[in-house]
PDB file of C-alpha atoms in Angstrom:
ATOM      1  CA  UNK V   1     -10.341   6.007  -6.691  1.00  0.00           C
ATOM      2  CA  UNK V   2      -7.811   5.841  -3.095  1.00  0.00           C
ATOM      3  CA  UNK V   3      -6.056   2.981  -2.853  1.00  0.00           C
ATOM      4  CA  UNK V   4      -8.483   1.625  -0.125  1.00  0.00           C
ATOM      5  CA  UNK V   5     -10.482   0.270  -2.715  1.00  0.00           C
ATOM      6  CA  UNK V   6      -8.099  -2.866  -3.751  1.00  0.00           C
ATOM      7  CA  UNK V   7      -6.254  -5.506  -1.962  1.00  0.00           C
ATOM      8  CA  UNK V   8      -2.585  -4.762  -2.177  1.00  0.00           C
ATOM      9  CA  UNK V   9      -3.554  -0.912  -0.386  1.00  0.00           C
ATOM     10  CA  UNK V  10      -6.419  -2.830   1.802  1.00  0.00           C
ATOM     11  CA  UNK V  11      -3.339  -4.943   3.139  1.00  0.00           C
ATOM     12  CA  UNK V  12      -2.371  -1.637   5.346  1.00  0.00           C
ATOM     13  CA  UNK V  13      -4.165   1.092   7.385  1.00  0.00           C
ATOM     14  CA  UNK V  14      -2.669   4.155   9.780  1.00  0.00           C
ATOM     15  CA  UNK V  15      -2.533   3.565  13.455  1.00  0.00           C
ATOM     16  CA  UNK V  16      -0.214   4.975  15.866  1.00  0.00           C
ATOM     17  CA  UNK V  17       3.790   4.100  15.758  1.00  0.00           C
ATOM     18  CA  UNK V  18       4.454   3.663  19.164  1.00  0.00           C
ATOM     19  CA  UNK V  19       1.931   0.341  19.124  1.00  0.00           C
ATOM     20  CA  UNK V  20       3.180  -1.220  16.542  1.00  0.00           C
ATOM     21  CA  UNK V  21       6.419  -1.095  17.849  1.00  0.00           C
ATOM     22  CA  UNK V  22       5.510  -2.269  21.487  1.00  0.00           C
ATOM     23  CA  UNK V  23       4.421  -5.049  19.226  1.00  0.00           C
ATOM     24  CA  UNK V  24       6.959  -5.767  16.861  1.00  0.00           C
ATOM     25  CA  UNK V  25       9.487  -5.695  19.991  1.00  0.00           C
ATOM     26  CA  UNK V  26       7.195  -8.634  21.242  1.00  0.00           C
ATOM     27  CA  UNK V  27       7.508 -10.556  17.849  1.00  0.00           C
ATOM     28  CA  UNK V  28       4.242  -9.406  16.441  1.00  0.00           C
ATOM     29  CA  UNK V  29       2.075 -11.211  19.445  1.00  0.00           C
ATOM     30  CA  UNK V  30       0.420  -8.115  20.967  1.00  0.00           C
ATOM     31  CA  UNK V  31      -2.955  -6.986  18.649  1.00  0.00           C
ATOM     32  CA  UNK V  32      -6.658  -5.768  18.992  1.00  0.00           C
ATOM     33  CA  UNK V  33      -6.355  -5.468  22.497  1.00  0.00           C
ATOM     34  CA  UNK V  34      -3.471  -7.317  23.809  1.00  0.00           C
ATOM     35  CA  UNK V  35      -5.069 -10.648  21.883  1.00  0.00           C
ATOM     36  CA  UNK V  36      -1.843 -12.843  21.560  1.00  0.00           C
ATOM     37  CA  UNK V  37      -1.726 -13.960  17.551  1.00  0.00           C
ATOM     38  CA  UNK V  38       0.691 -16.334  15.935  1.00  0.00           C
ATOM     39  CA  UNK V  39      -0.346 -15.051  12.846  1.00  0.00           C
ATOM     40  CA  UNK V  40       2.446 -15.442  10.001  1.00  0.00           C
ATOM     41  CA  UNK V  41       0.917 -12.549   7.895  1.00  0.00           C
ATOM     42  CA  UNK V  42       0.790 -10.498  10.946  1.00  0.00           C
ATOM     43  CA  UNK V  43       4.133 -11.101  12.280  1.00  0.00           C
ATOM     44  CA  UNK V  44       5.678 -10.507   8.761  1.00  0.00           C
ATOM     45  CA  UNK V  45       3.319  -7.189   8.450  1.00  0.00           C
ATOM     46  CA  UNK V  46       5.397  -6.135  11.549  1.00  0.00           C
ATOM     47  CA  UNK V  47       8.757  -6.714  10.718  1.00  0.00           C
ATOM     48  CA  UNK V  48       8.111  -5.342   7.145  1.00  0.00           C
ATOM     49  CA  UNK V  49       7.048  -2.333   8.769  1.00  0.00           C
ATOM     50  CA  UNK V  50       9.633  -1.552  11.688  1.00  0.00           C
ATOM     51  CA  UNK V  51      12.235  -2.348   8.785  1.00  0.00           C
ATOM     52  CA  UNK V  52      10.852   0.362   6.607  1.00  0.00           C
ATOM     53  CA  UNK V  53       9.932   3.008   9.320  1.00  0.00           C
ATOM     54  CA  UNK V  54      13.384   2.981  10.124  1.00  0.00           C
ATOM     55  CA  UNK V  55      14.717   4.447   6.786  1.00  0.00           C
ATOM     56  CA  UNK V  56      11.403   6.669   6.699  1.00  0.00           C
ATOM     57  CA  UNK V  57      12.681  10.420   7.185  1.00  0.00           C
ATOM     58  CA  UNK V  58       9.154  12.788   6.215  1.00  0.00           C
ATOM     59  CA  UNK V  59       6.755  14.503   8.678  1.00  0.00           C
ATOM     60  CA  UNK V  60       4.651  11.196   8.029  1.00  0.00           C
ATOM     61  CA  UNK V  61       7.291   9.511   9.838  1.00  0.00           C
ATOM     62  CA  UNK V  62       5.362   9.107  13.707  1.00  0.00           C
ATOM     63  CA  UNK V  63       2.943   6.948  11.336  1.00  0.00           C
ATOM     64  CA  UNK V  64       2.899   3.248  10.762  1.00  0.00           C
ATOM     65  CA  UNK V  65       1.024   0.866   8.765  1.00  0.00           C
ATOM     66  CA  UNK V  66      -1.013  -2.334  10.119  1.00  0.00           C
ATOM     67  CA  UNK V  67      -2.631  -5.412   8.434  1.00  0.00           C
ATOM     68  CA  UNK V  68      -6.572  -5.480   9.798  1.00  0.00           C
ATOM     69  CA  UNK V  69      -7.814  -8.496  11.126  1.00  0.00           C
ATOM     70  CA  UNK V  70     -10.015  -9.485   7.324  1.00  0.00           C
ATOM     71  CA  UNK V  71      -6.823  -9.149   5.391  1.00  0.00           C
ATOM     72  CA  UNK V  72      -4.749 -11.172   7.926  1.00  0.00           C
ATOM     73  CA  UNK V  73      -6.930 -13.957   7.402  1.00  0.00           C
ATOM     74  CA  UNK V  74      -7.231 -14.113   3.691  1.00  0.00           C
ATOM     75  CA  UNK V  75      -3.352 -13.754   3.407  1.00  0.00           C
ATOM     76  CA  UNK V  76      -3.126 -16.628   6.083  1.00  0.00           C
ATOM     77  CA  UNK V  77      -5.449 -18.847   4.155  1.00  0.00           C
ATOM     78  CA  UNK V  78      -3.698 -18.175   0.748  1.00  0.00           C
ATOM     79  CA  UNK V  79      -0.579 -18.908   2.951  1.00  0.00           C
ATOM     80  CA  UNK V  80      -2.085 -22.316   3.470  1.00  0.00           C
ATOM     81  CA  UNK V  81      -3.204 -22.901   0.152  1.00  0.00           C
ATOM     82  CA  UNK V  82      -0.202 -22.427  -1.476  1.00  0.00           C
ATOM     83  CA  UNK V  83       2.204 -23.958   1.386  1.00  0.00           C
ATOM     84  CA  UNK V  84      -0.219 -27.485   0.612  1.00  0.00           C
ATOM     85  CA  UNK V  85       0.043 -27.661  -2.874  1.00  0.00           C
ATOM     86  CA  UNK V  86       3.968 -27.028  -3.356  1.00  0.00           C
ATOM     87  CA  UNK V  87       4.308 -30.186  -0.407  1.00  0.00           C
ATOM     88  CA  UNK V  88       2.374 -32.119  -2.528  1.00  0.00           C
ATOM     89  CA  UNK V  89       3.614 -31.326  -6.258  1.00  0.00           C
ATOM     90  CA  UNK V  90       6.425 -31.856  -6.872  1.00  0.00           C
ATOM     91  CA  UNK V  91       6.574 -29.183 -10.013  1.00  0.00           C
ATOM     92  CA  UNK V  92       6.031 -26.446  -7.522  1.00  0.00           C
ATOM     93  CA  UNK V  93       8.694 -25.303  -5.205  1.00  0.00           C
ATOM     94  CA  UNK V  94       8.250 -25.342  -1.944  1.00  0.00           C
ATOM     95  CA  UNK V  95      10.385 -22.355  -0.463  1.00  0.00           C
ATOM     96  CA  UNK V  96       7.782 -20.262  -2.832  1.00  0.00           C
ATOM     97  CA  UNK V  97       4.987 -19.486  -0.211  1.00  0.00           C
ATOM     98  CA  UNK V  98       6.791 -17.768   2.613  1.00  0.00           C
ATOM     99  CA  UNK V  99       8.357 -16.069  -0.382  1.00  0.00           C
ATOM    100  CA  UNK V 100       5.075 -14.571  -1.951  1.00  0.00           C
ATOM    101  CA  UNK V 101       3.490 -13.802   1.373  1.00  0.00           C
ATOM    102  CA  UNK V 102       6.365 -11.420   1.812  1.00  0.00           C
ATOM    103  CA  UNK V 103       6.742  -9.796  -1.074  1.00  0.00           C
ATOM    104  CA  UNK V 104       2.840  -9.069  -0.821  1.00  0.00           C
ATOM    105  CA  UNK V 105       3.140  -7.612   2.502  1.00  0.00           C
ATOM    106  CA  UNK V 106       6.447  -5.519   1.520  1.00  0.00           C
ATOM    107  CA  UNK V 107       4.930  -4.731  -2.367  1.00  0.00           C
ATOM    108  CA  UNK V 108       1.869  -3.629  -0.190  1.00  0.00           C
ATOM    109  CA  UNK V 109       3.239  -1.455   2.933  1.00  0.00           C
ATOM    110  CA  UNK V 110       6.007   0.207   0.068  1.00  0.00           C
ATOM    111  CA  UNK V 111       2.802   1.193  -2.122  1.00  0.00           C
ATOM    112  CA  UNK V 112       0.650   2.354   0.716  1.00  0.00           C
ATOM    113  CA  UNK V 113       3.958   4.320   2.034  1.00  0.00           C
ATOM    114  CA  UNK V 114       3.613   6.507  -1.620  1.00  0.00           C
ATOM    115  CA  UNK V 115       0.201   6.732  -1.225  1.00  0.00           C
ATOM    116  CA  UNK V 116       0.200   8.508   2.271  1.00  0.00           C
ATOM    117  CA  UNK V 117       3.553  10.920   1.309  1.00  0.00           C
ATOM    118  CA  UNK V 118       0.993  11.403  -1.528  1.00  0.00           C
ATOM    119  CA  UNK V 119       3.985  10.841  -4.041  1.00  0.00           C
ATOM    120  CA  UNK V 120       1.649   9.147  -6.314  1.00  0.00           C
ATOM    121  CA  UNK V 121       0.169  11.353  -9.397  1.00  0.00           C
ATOM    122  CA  UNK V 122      -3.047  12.389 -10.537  1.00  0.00           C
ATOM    123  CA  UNK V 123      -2.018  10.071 -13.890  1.00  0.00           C
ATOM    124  CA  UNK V 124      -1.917   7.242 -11.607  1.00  0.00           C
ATOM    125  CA  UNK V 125      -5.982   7.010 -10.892  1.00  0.00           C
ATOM    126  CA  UNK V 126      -6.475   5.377 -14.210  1.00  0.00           C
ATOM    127  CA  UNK V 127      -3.654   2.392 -12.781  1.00  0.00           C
ATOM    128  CA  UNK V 128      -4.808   1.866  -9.698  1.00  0.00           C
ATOM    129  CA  UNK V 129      -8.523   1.825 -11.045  1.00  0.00           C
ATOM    130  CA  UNK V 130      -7.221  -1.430 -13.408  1.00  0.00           C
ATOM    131  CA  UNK V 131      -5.225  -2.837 -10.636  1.00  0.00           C
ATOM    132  CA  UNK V 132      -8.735  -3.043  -9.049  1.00  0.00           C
ATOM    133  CA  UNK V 133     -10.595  -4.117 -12.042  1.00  0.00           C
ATOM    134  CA  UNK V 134      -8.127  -7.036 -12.507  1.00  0.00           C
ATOM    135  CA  UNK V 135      -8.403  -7.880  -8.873  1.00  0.00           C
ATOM    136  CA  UNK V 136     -12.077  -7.882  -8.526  1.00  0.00           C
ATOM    137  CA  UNK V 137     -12.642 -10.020 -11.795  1.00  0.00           C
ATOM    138  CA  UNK V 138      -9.771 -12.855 -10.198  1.00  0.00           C
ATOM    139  CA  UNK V 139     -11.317 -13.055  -7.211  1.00  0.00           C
ATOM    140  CA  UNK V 140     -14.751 -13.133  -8.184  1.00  0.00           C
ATOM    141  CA  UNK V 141     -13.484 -15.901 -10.655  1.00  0.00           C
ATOM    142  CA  UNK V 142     -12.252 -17.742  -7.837  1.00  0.00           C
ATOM    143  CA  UNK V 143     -15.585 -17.666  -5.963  1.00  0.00           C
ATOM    144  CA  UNK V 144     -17.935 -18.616  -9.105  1.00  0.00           C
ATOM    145  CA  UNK V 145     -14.871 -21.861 -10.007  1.00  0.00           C
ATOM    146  CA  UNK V 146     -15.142 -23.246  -6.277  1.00  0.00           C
ATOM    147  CA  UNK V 147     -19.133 -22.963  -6.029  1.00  0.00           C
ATOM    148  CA  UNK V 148     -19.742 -24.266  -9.686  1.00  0.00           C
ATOM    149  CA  UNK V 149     -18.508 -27.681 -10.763  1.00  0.00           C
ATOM    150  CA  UNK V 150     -16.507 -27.774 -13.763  1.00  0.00           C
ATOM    151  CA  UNK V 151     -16.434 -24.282 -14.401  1.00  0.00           C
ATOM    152  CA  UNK V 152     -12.766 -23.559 -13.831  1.00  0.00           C
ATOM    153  CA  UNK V 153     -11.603 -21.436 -16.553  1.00  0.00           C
ATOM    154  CA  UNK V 154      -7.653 -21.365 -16.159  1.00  0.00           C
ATOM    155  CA  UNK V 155      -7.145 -19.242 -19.402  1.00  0.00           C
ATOM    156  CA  UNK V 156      -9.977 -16.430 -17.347  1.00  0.00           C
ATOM    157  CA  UNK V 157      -8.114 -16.162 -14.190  1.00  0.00           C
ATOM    158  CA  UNK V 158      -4.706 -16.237 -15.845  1.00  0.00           C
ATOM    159  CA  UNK V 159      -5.570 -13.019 -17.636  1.00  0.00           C
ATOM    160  CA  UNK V 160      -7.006 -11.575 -15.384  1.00  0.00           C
ATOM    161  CA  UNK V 161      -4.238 -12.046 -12.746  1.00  0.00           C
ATOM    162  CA  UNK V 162      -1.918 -10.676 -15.760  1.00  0.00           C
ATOM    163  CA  UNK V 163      -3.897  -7.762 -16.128  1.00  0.00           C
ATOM    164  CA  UNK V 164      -3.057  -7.058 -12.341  1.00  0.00           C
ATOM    165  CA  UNK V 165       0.666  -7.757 -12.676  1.00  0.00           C
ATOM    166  CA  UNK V 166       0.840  -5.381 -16.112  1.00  0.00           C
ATOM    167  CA  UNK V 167      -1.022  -2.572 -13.773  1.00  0.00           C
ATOM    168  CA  UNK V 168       1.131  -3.063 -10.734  1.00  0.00           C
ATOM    169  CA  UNK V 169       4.244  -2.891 -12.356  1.00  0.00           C
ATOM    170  CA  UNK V 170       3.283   0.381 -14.456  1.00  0.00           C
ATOM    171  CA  UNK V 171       2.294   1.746 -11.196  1.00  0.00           C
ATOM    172  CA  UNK V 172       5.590   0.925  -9.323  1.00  0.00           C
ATOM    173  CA  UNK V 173       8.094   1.667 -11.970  1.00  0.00           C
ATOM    174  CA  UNK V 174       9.155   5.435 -11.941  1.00  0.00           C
ATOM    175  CA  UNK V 175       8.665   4.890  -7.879  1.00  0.00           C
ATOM    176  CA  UNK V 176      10.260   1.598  -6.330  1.00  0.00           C
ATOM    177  CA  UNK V 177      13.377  -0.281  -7.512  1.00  0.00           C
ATOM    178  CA  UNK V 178      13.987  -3.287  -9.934  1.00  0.00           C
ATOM    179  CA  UNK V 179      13.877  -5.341  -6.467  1.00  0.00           C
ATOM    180  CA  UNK V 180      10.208  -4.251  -6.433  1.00  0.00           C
ATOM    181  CA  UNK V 181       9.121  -4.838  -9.630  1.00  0.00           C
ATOM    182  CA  UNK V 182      10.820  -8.534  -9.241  1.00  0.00           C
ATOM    183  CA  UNK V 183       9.055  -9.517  -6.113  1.00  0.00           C
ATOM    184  CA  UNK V 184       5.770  -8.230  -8.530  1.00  0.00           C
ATOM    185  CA  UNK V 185       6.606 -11.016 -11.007  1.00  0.00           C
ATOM    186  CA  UNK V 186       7.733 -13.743  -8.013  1.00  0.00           C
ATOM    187  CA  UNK V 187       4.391 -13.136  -6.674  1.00  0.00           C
ATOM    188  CA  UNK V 188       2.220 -13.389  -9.687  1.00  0.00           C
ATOM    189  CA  UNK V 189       4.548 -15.843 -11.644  1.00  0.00           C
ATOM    190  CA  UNK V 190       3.647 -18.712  -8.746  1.00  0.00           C
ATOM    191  CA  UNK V 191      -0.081 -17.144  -8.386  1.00  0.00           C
ATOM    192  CA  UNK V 192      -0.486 -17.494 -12.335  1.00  0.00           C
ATOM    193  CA  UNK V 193       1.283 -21.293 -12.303  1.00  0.00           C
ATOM    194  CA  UNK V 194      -0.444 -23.507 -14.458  1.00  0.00           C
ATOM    195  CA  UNK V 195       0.497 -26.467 -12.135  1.00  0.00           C
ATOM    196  CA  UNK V 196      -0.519 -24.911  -8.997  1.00  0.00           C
ATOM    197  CA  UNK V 197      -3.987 -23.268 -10.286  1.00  0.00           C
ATOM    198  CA  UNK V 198      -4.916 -27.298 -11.876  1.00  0.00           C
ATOM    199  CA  UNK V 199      -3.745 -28.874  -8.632  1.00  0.00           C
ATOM    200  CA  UNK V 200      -6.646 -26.425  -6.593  1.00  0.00           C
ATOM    201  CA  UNK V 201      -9.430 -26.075  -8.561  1.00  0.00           C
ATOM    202  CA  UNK V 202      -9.284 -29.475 -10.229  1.00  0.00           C
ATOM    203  CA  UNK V 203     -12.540 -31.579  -9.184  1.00  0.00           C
ATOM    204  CA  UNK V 204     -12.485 -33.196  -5.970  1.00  0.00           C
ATOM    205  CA  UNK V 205      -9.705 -31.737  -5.144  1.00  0.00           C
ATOM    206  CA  UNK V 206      -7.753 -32.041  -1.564  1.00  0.00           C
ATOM    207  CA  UNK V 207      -6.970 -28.920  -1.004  1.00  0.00           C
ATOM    208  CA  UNK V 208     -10.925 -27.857  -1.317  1.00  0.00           C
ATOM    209  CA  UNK V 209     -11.279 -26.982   2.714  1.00  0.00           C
ATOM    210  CA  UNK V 210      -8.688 -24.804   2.283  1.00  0.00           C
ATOM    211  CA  UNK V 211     -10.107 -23.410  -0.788  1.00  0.00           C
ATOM    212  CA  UNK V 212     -13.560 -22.887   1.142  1.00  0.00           C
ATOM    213  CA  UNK V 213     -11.950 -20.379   3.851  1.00  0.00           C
ATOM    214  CA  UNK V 214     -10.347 -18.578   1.420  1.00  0.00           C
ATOM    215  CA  UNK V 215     -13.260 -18.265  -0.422  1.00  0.00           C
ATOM    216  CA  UNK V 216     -14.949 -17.065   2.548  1.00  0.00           C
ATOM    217  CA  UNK V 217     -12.471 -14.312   2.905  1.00  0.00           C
ATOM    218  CA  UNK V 218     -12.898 -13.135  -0.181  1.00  0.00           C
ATOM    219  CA  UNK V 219     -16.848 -13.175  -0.371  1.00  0.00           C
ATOM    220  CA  UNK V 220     -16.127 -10.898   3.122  1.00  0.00           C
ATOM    221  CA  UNK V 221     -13.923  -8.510   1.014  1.00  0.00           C
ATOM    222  CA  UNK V 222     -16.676  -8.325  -1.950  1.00  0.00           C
ATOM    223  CA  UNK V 223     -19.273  -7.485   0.513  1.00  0.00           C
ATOM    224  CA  UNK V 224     -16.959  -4.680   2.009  1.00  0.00           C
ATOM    225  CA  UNK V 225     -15.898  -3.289  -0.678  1.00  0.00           C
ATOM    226  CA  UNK V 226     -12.577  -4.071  -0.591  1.00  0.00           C
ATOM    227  CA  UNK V 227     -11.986  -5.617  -3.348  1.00  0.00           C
TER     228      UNK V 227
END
């Protein structure tokens, strides 16, 4: 199974180097077009990237990875999501969702990077095949807790979001650095908070607007198959 078929590789595809630099020199604004975008996921994709390409020396090195339009949207609204609850609990800290967008679009771009220098290994199938497993069972947990009252099973999504980190990290760890493998853990150890998962899916919750476009995007990846 490529790497196409969960979210961390969905986060990137190939297009040519020379555009995404004319757009990271504009600070990430030019996309699709010429369409001005003050997307945050966007604008980090693009710095992420023109940081990496520069230290990129392989005859992959003209290529450059981008975050599509479908992906840019759910990371926004997870952006949101997480940016709401930390202003309003005071358990959660607040500096933590800039934080985890990041390290999901630097985790992602660094993984998709071994993927197309094809430094991965045959042995590796059977880890990215979990890493979508996990994936696909969080996010269609997410779905069935926002449609269904009361069904929010914290204990479920917890492990399953484990499951994910365990499979990420044994992907990652003969190829990336201990840097890496901590912005893994920063990322799921807010994602898998106990206080931040109540304060969402609890019942009338605020933040269930939010919740709804998120949802969205991720009924839109389902249907894809991209996640």
């Amino acid at each position: 199974m490529e790497l196409q078929s969960w979210l961390l590789y969905h986060l990137v595809a190939a297009t040519d180097c020379n555009r995404v630099m004319q757009s990271a020199t504009t600070g990430g604004g030019v996309y699709s077009g010429g369409v001005a975008s003050n997307s945050r996921a966007r604008d980090l994709g693009l710095r992420a990237q023109k940081k990496i390409l520069g230290r990129v020396v392989s005859s992959n090195a003209g290529r450059s990875l981008f975050i599509d339009d479908s992906t840019t949207s759910l990371l926004d609204n997870l952006f949101k999501l997480m940016e709401k609850a930390t202003k309003n609990n005071p358990n959660l800290d607040k500096k933590q969702p800039e934080k985890v967008l990041k390290n999901i679009v630097k985790l992602s771009i660094k993984v998709g990077l071994l993927q197309r220098n094809q430094q991965l290994n045959p042995s590796d199938d059977s880890k990215i095949h979990e890493i979508g497993s996990s994936l696909r069972a969080a996010a269609m947990a997410v779905v069935s807790f926002y449609e269904l009252d009361f069904s929010f099973d914290r204990v479920y999504l917890t492990r399953s979001l484990e499951r994910c980190r365990a499979a990420i990290q044994d992907l990652i760890r003969p190829y990336l650095t201990d840097k890496s493998q901590e912005r893994c853990d920063q990322i799921f150890d807010f994602l898998t908070n106990s206080d931040f998962l109540d304060s969402i899916f609890k019942q009338n919750s605020e933040y269930k607007p939010i919740l709804g476009a998120l949802v969205e995007d991720i009924n839109k990846a389902l249907d894809a198959g991209h996640l």
